[in-house]
């Protein structure tokens, strides 16, 4: 079942187009990685979904409710952290949770303690938030976003400030929630952290959604990484593309399709270079992303 | 909606700025009470120095009539000061200045101007007799003397006005005697008697005079109100003019502590929206299942509810502090308002509530302005500063409007938001009717609110 459907989302501020025809979907149990460099429009997209910013055109439905027409119903089963977990610093963690919980109907005390346990904040929950580290505030933010038992969870850079242990906990929590049919939208700079548990990825650049695909698809982009050992890499620069790299005086790293690598080797041979070794490697998610983004020539 | 308002109040009450202002208010209220407590003990410090007067006299030329007058006056003062030092009770001081002083004056005149030894001898006897009475604090003697004088006057053939005046004076002296009121300035009944006695001649003169000037009319109005009030004090034996009690602080509550109400209102109204935007907490708030209108309305209602609640809190704090310092007995004494020749009695709490209600429109409008700027500019400091400046400018324009009458002034909200004239049952100082004022206040409120709601509904939460 589709939980979130974004279609033809456009956002203009003045004459500047921030988002151009962004469309994607999240189904229940899916974890979508939302990837893009700074200023690409990730946070703006998230804010449009949550009604924090008004869209110029397009439609967004959550659980079948249009957020423009039925905002209250659409947002009722959504949990979120946007940009950073901004809570009331002069209140304790527990006071913050109680305050946020009182804005939903029928959230019991047990429910509050359940989410505290879920994010592992039991020992510090009665401290003022002003004494928390960013990682602890991130945990508190996640607890707040889980208060209303959401079936759509939107997390903007949730790994910021978390230590490796915290990231591992978050990953386990998100996988568990996905198993309970929660749809999750998660944006992050650190792609390697998402790679292991996301099952779908959206790449956005300069307000345009470049690619929406599953992780498996993304990894099967035609191009692969080839590491070539040569007698010398001194004069090779002219033959390389922007995403190719010279590792040292013997090794060079290129990203090409099978056809291209054949031609490339041919070219090297014609230029009297000696090829000792050609090794093919799978692209990581990050490399695939950079390759696609680079291919757009932006 | 109820939950939203509840959370807003939790946020306000837990804020450091609120706690700090409350702490300062408690200190301020404490000091104010202490000042009221000592209000009667602040004496006019006598800076007349006997030595200086003597030196001055040594330089005067006694052949010059002007100088001679000054010489006599100085001698008189020196003598009076001597007696006042010797007989220092309130009653004695009063008797010295009211009964001994004329005799001394006469004596000195006889000595230096008319040079009449016989008169001097007679006056010397009088002086000694009076001094003896003063020593014994025998004030009843003087009362009886006055009674005899007035009764004698009343047997003469007098015009109606003079007759009434003497009858009144006689009644005052009899009242003093039957109620055993010494000439003691710490006794409020004495003060009332003395006031009436001092001003009664002027009162009757003004009352019967024709073609009074504007100043004389104002003076007559003032004296008649004071006459009535003092009569009320005598008839009901209530200490209306005492400022060293809890009742007096509460009576002046709106003016003594109004600035704190203003600070509270502007501080809360000016930060309630902007702070959520500045601190980013608005993102959690706006993603709760409420319409934006509902969220803004709950914040607006919080501000509107906060104003009377903060007034109540301040009254409670003052009651506790004032009660500890003064006790509560003065609260039984009513507040008397004189208007159009009629005295109206209010319970102190009723008066306090009414006096705060008449200032409420100002706090409401300033609160709305702070709330609107807080929403439109998302800046707490701008909201607080601008609203405070509007308050100051409003005061200046209100003063200006007393002097100059422009038609344009009618649309200025500053001239309409202070309704305290209603409390004294007077007309507006600017000649506006109450319904005109309410209309202007309503128009301003509606415009401010429409702008705020329209803007808030469209507002984007900007990316950091």
Short mmCIF file of C-alpha atoms in Angstrom, two decimals, chain B residues 196-436:
data_model
loop_
_atom_site.label_atom_id
_atom_site.label_comp_id
_atom_site.label_asym_id
_atom_site.label_seq_id
_atom_site.Cartn_x
_atom_site.Cartn_y
_atom_site.Cartn_z
CA UNK B 196 -12.49 71.78 56.71
CA UNK B 197 -11.75 74.54 59.17
CA UNK B 198 -8.93 75.92 57.01
CA UNK B 199 -10.80 75.90 53.72
CA UNK B 200 -14.35 76.62 54.79
CA UNK B 201 -14.12 80.39 54.26
CA UNK B 202 -12.73 80.01 50.75
CA UNK B 203 -15.35 77.36 50.02
CA UNK B 204 -18.26 79.61 50.94
CA UNK B 205 -16.75 82.58 49.16
CA UNK B 206 -16.38 80.62 45.94
CA UNK B 207 -19.77 79.04 46.35
CA UNK B 208 -21.57 82.37 46.49
CA UNK B 209 -19.37 84.29 44.07
CA UNK B 210 -20.62 85.12 40.61
CA UNK B 211 -18.72 84.86 37.31
CA UNK B 212 -15.96 82.55 38.38
CA UNK B 213 -12.88 82.30 36.15
CA UNK B 214 -11.87 78.88 34.80
CA UNK B 215 -9.20 78.57 37.48
CA UNK B 216 -11.59 79.54 40.23
CA UNK B 217 -14.12 77.01 38.95
CA UNK B 218 -11.51 74.25 39.09
CA UNK B 219 -10.50 75.35 42.57
CA UNK B 220 -14.13 75.34 43.69
CA UNK B 221 -14.63 71.83 42.26
CA UNK B 222 -11.55 70.62 44.06
CA UNK B 223 -12.47 72.23 47.39
CA UNK B 224 -16.05 70.94 47.27
CA UNK B 225 -14.83 67.40 46.65
CA UNK B 226 -12.34 67.66 49.51
CA UNK B 227 -15.02 69.15 51.79
CA UNK B 228 -17.36 66.27 51.06
CA UNK B 229 -14.66 63.67 51.48
CA UNK B 230 -13.55 65.08 54.81
CA UNK B 231 -17.16 65.29 55.99
CA UNK B 232 -17.52 61.64 55.00
CA UNK B 233 -14.44 60.82 57.07
CA UNK B 234 -15.90 62.57 60.10
CA UNK B 235 -19.35 61.05 59.72
CA UNK B 236 -18.17 57.48 59.12
CA UNK B 237 -14.91 57.64 61.08
CA UNK B 238 -12.97 55.95 58.25
CA UNK B 239 -9.32 56.72 57.57
CA UNK B 240 -9.60 57.45 53.83
CA UNK B 241 -6.43 59.43 53.33
CA UNK B 242 -3.99 57.14 55.08
CA UNK B 243 -1.29 56.11 52.63
CA UNK B 244 0.66 53.88 54.97
CA UNK B 245 -1.44 50.76 54.55
CA UNK B 246 -2.21 47.91 52.20
CA UNK B 247 -5.37 49.62 50.98
CA UNK B 248 -3.40 52.59 49.67
CA UNK B 249 -0.99 50.35 47.75
CA UNK B 250 -3.89 48.44 46.23
CA UNK B 251 -5.69 51.68 45.41
CA UNK B 252 -2.68 52.86 43.42
CA UNK B 253 -1.90 49.37 42.08
CA UNK B 254 -2.59 50.19 38.42
CA UNK B 255 -0.19 53.11 38.41
CA UNK B 256 2.46 51.68 40.75
CA UNK B 257 2.77 48.32 38.99
CA UNK B 258 1.37 49.07 35.53
CA UNK B 259 4.85 49.02 34.03
CA UNK B 260 5.29 45.43 35.13
CA UNK B 261 2.01 44.41 33.53
CA UNK B 262 3.27 46.05 30.34
CA UNK B 263 6.61 44.23 30.52
CA UNK B 264 4.95 40.87 31.11
CA UNK B 265 2.46 41.35 28.28
CA UNK B 266 4.99 42.56 25.71
CA UNK B 267 7.51 39.92 26.71
CA UNK B 268 5.04 37.06 26.34
CA UNK B 269 3.11 38.34 23.31
CA UNK B 270 6.33 39.35 21.56
CA UNK B 271 8.00 35.97 21.86
CA UNK B 272 5.17 33.47 21.67
CA UNK B 273 5.39 33.00 17.89
CA UNK B 274 8.86 34.31 16.99
CA UNK B 275 10.72 32.20 19.50
CA UNK B 276 9.30 28.98 18.05
CA UNK B 277 10.57 30.04 14.64
CA UNK B 278 13.97 31.18 15.89
CA UNK B 279 14.61 28.10 17.96
CA UNK B 280 13.20 25.77 15.29
CA UNK B 281 10.66 24.24 17.66
CA UNK B 282 7.93 25.39 15.30
CA UNK B 283 8.70 22.38 13.09
CA UNK B 284 7.43 19.94 15.71
CA UNK B 285 4.51 22.23 16.50
CA UNK B 286 3.28 22.71 12.93
CA UNK B 287 3.50 18.99 12.15
CA UNK B 288 0.97 18.18 14.83
CA UNK B 289 -2.57 17.41 13.65
CA UNK B 290 -3.91 20.96 13.88
CA UNK B 291 -4.65 23.59 11.30
CA UNK B 292 -2.33 26.56 11.30
CA UNK B 293 -5.27 28.79 12.21
CA UNK B 294 -5.93 26.66 15.27
CA UNK B 295 -2.32 26.92 16.38
CA UNK B 296 -2.23 30.70 15.95
CA UNK B 297 -5.60 31.08 17.67
CA UNK B 298 -4.41 29.07 20.64
CA UNK B 299 -1.37 31.31 20.93
CA UNK B 300 -3.54 34.42 20.66
CA UNK B 301 -5.94 33.14 23.31
CA UNK B 302 -2.97 32.35 25.52
CA UNK B 303 -1.85 35.98 25.30
CA UNK B 304 -5.37 37.27 25.93
CA UNK B 305 -5.87 34.97 28.92
CA UNK B 306 -2.41 35.72 30.20
CA UNK B 307 -3.14 39.43 30.72
CA UNK B 308 -5.85 39.06 33.40
CA UNK B 309 -4.07 36.07 34.91
CA UNK B 310 -0.80 37.96 35.32
CA UNK B 311 -2.74 40.83 36.92
CA UNK B 312 -4.24 38.35 39.37
CA UNK B 313 -0.84 36.88 40.11
CA UNK B 314 0.59 40.33 40.77
CA UNK B 315 -2.33 41.20 43.06
CA UNK B 316 -1.78 37.97 44.99
CA UNK B 317 1.93 38.69 45.41
CA UNK B 318 1.13 42.23 46.57
CA UNK B 319 -1.52 40.93 48.99
CA UNK B 320 0.95 38.50 50.54
CA UNK B 321 3.80 41.04 50.79
CA UNK B 322 1.56 43.95 51.82
CA UNK B 323 -0.31 41.73 54.27
CA UNK B 324 2.97 40.75 55.91
CA UNK B 325 4.08 44.37 56.18
CA UNK B 326 0.81 46.17 57.00
CA UNK B 327 -1.71 43.51 57.98
CA UNK B 328 -5.11 43.32 56.33
CA UNK B 329 -7.23 45.58 58.59
CA UNK B 330 -7.13 48.53 56.17
CA UNK B 331 -8.96 46.50 53.51
CA UNK B 332 -12.26 47.13 55.32
CA UNK B 333 -12.02 50.84 54.51
CA UNK B 334 -13.83 51.62 51.26
CA UNK B 335 -12.60 53.77 48.39
CA UNK B 336 -14.70 56.93 47.98
CA UNK B 337 -15.05 58.50 44.58
CA UNK B 338 -16.42 62.02 44.29
CA UNK B 339 -18.14 62.81 41.06
CA UNK B 340 -20.64 65.45 40.10
CA UNK B 341 -21.36 66.30 43.72
CA UNK B 342 -21.99 62.71 44.77
CA UNK B 343 -19.79 60.41 46.80
CA UNK B 344 -19.71 56.79 45.72
CA UNK B 345 -18.28 54.07 47.89
CA UNK B 346 -16.40 51.06 46.47
CA UNK B 347 -15.02 47.99 48.15
CA UNK B 348 -11.23 48.10 47.71
CA UNK B 349 -11.17 44.91 45.61
CA UNK B 350 -13.99 46.08 43.41
CA UNK B 351 -12.16 49.35 42.90
CA UNK B 352 -8.90 47.52 42.15
CA UNK B 353 -10.53 45.26 39.56
CA UNK B 354 -12.32 48.21 37.94
CA UNK B 355 -9.15 50.28 37.81
CA UNK B 356 -7.31 47.41 36.11
CA UNK B 357 -10.20 46.82 33.72
CA UNK B 358 -10.09 50.41 32.54
CA UNK B 359 -6.40 49.99 31.61
CA UNK B 360 -7.01 46.60 29.98
CA UNK B 361 -7.62 47.99 26.44
CA UNK B 362 -4.11 49.44 26.38
CA UNK B 363 -2.51 46.14 27.36
CA UNK B 364 -4.70 44.29 24.87
CA UNK B 365 -3.74 46.54 21.96
CA UNK B 366 -0.04 46.57 22.87
CA UNK B 367 -0.19 42.80 23.33
CA UNK B 368 -1.78 42.41 19.89
CA UNK B 369 0.86 44.65 18.33
CA UNK B 370 3.67 42.66 19.93
CA UNK B 371 1.96 39.42 18.85
CA UNK B 372 1.60 40.66 15.27
CA UNK B 373 5.22 41.82 14.96
CA UNK B 374 6.38 38.60 16.56
CA UNK B 375 4.53 36.70 13.83
CA UNK B 376 5.28 38.95 10.88
CA UNK B 377 8.97 39.54 11.55
CA UNK B 378 9.77 36.41 13.54
CA UNK B 379 11.89 38.61 15.78
CA UNK B 380 11.35 38.80 19.52
CA UNK B 381 13.55 41.86 19.99
CA UNK B 382 11.75 43.78 17.22
CA UNK B 383 8.38 42.89 18.73
CA UNK B 384 9.37 43.97 22.24
CA UNK B 385 11.14 47.15 21.15
CA UNK B 386 8.49 48.35 18.72
CA UNK B 387 5.59 47.74 21.11
CA UNK B 388 7.39 49.54 23.89
CA UNK B 389 8.12 52.49 21.60
CA UNK B 390 4.48 52.59 20.54
CA UNK B 391 3.57 52.78 24.23
CA UNK B 392 5.97 55.70 24.74
CA UNK B 393 4.84 57.52 21.59
CA UNK B 394 1.25 56.90 22.62
CA UNK B 395 1.91 58.66 25.92
CA UNK B 396 3.46 61.65 24.17
CA UNK B 397 0.60 61.94 21.69
CA UNK B 398 -1.96 61.58 24.48
CA UNK B 399 -0.37 64.58 26.22
CA UNK B 400 -0.19 66.48 22.97
CA UNK B 401 -3.87 65.84 22.31
CA UNK B 402 -4.76 67.50 25.60
CA UNK B 403 -3.30 70.75 24.29
CA UNK B 404 -4.17 70.61 20.59
CA UNK B 405 -7.46 69.47 19.16
CA UNK B 406 -7.05 67.99 15.69
CA UNK B 407 -9.83 66.01 14.07
CA UNK B 408 -7.25 63.46 12.96
CA UNK B 409 -6.54 62.52 16.58
CA UNK B 410 -9.86 60.75 16.70
CA UNK B 411 -8.48 57.77 14.77
CA UNK B 412 -5.42 57.32 16.99
CA UNK B 413 -5.75 54.31 19.20
CA UNK B 414 -3.55 55.83 21.94
CA UNK B 415 -6.28 58.28 22.86
CA UNK B 416 -8.86 55.53 23.17
CA UNK B 417 -7.04 52.78 25.05
CA UNK B 418 -7.00 54.46 28.46
CA UNK B 419 -10.50 54.37 29.93
CA UNK B 420 -9.50 55.27 33.47
CA UNK B 421 -11.66 58.37 33.32
CA UNK B 422 -14.65 56.03 33.59
CA UNK B 423 -13.55 55.09 37.07
CA UNK B 424 -14.01 58.64 38.31
CA UNK B 425 -17.27 58.95 36.37
CA UNK B 426 -15.78 61.75 34.34
CA UNK B 427 -16.07 62.34 30.60
CA UNK B 428 -13.11 61.42 28.38
CA UNK B 429 -10.41 64.12 28.51
CA UNK B 430 -10.49 64.18 24.69
CA UNK B 431 -14.26 64.36 24.44
CA UNK B 432 -14.76 60.89 22.94
CA UNK B 433 -17.73 58.76 23.84
CA UNK B 434 -17.21 55.25 25.13
CA UNK B 435 -18.79 53.69 22.03
CA UNK B 436 -16.44 55.69 19.79
#
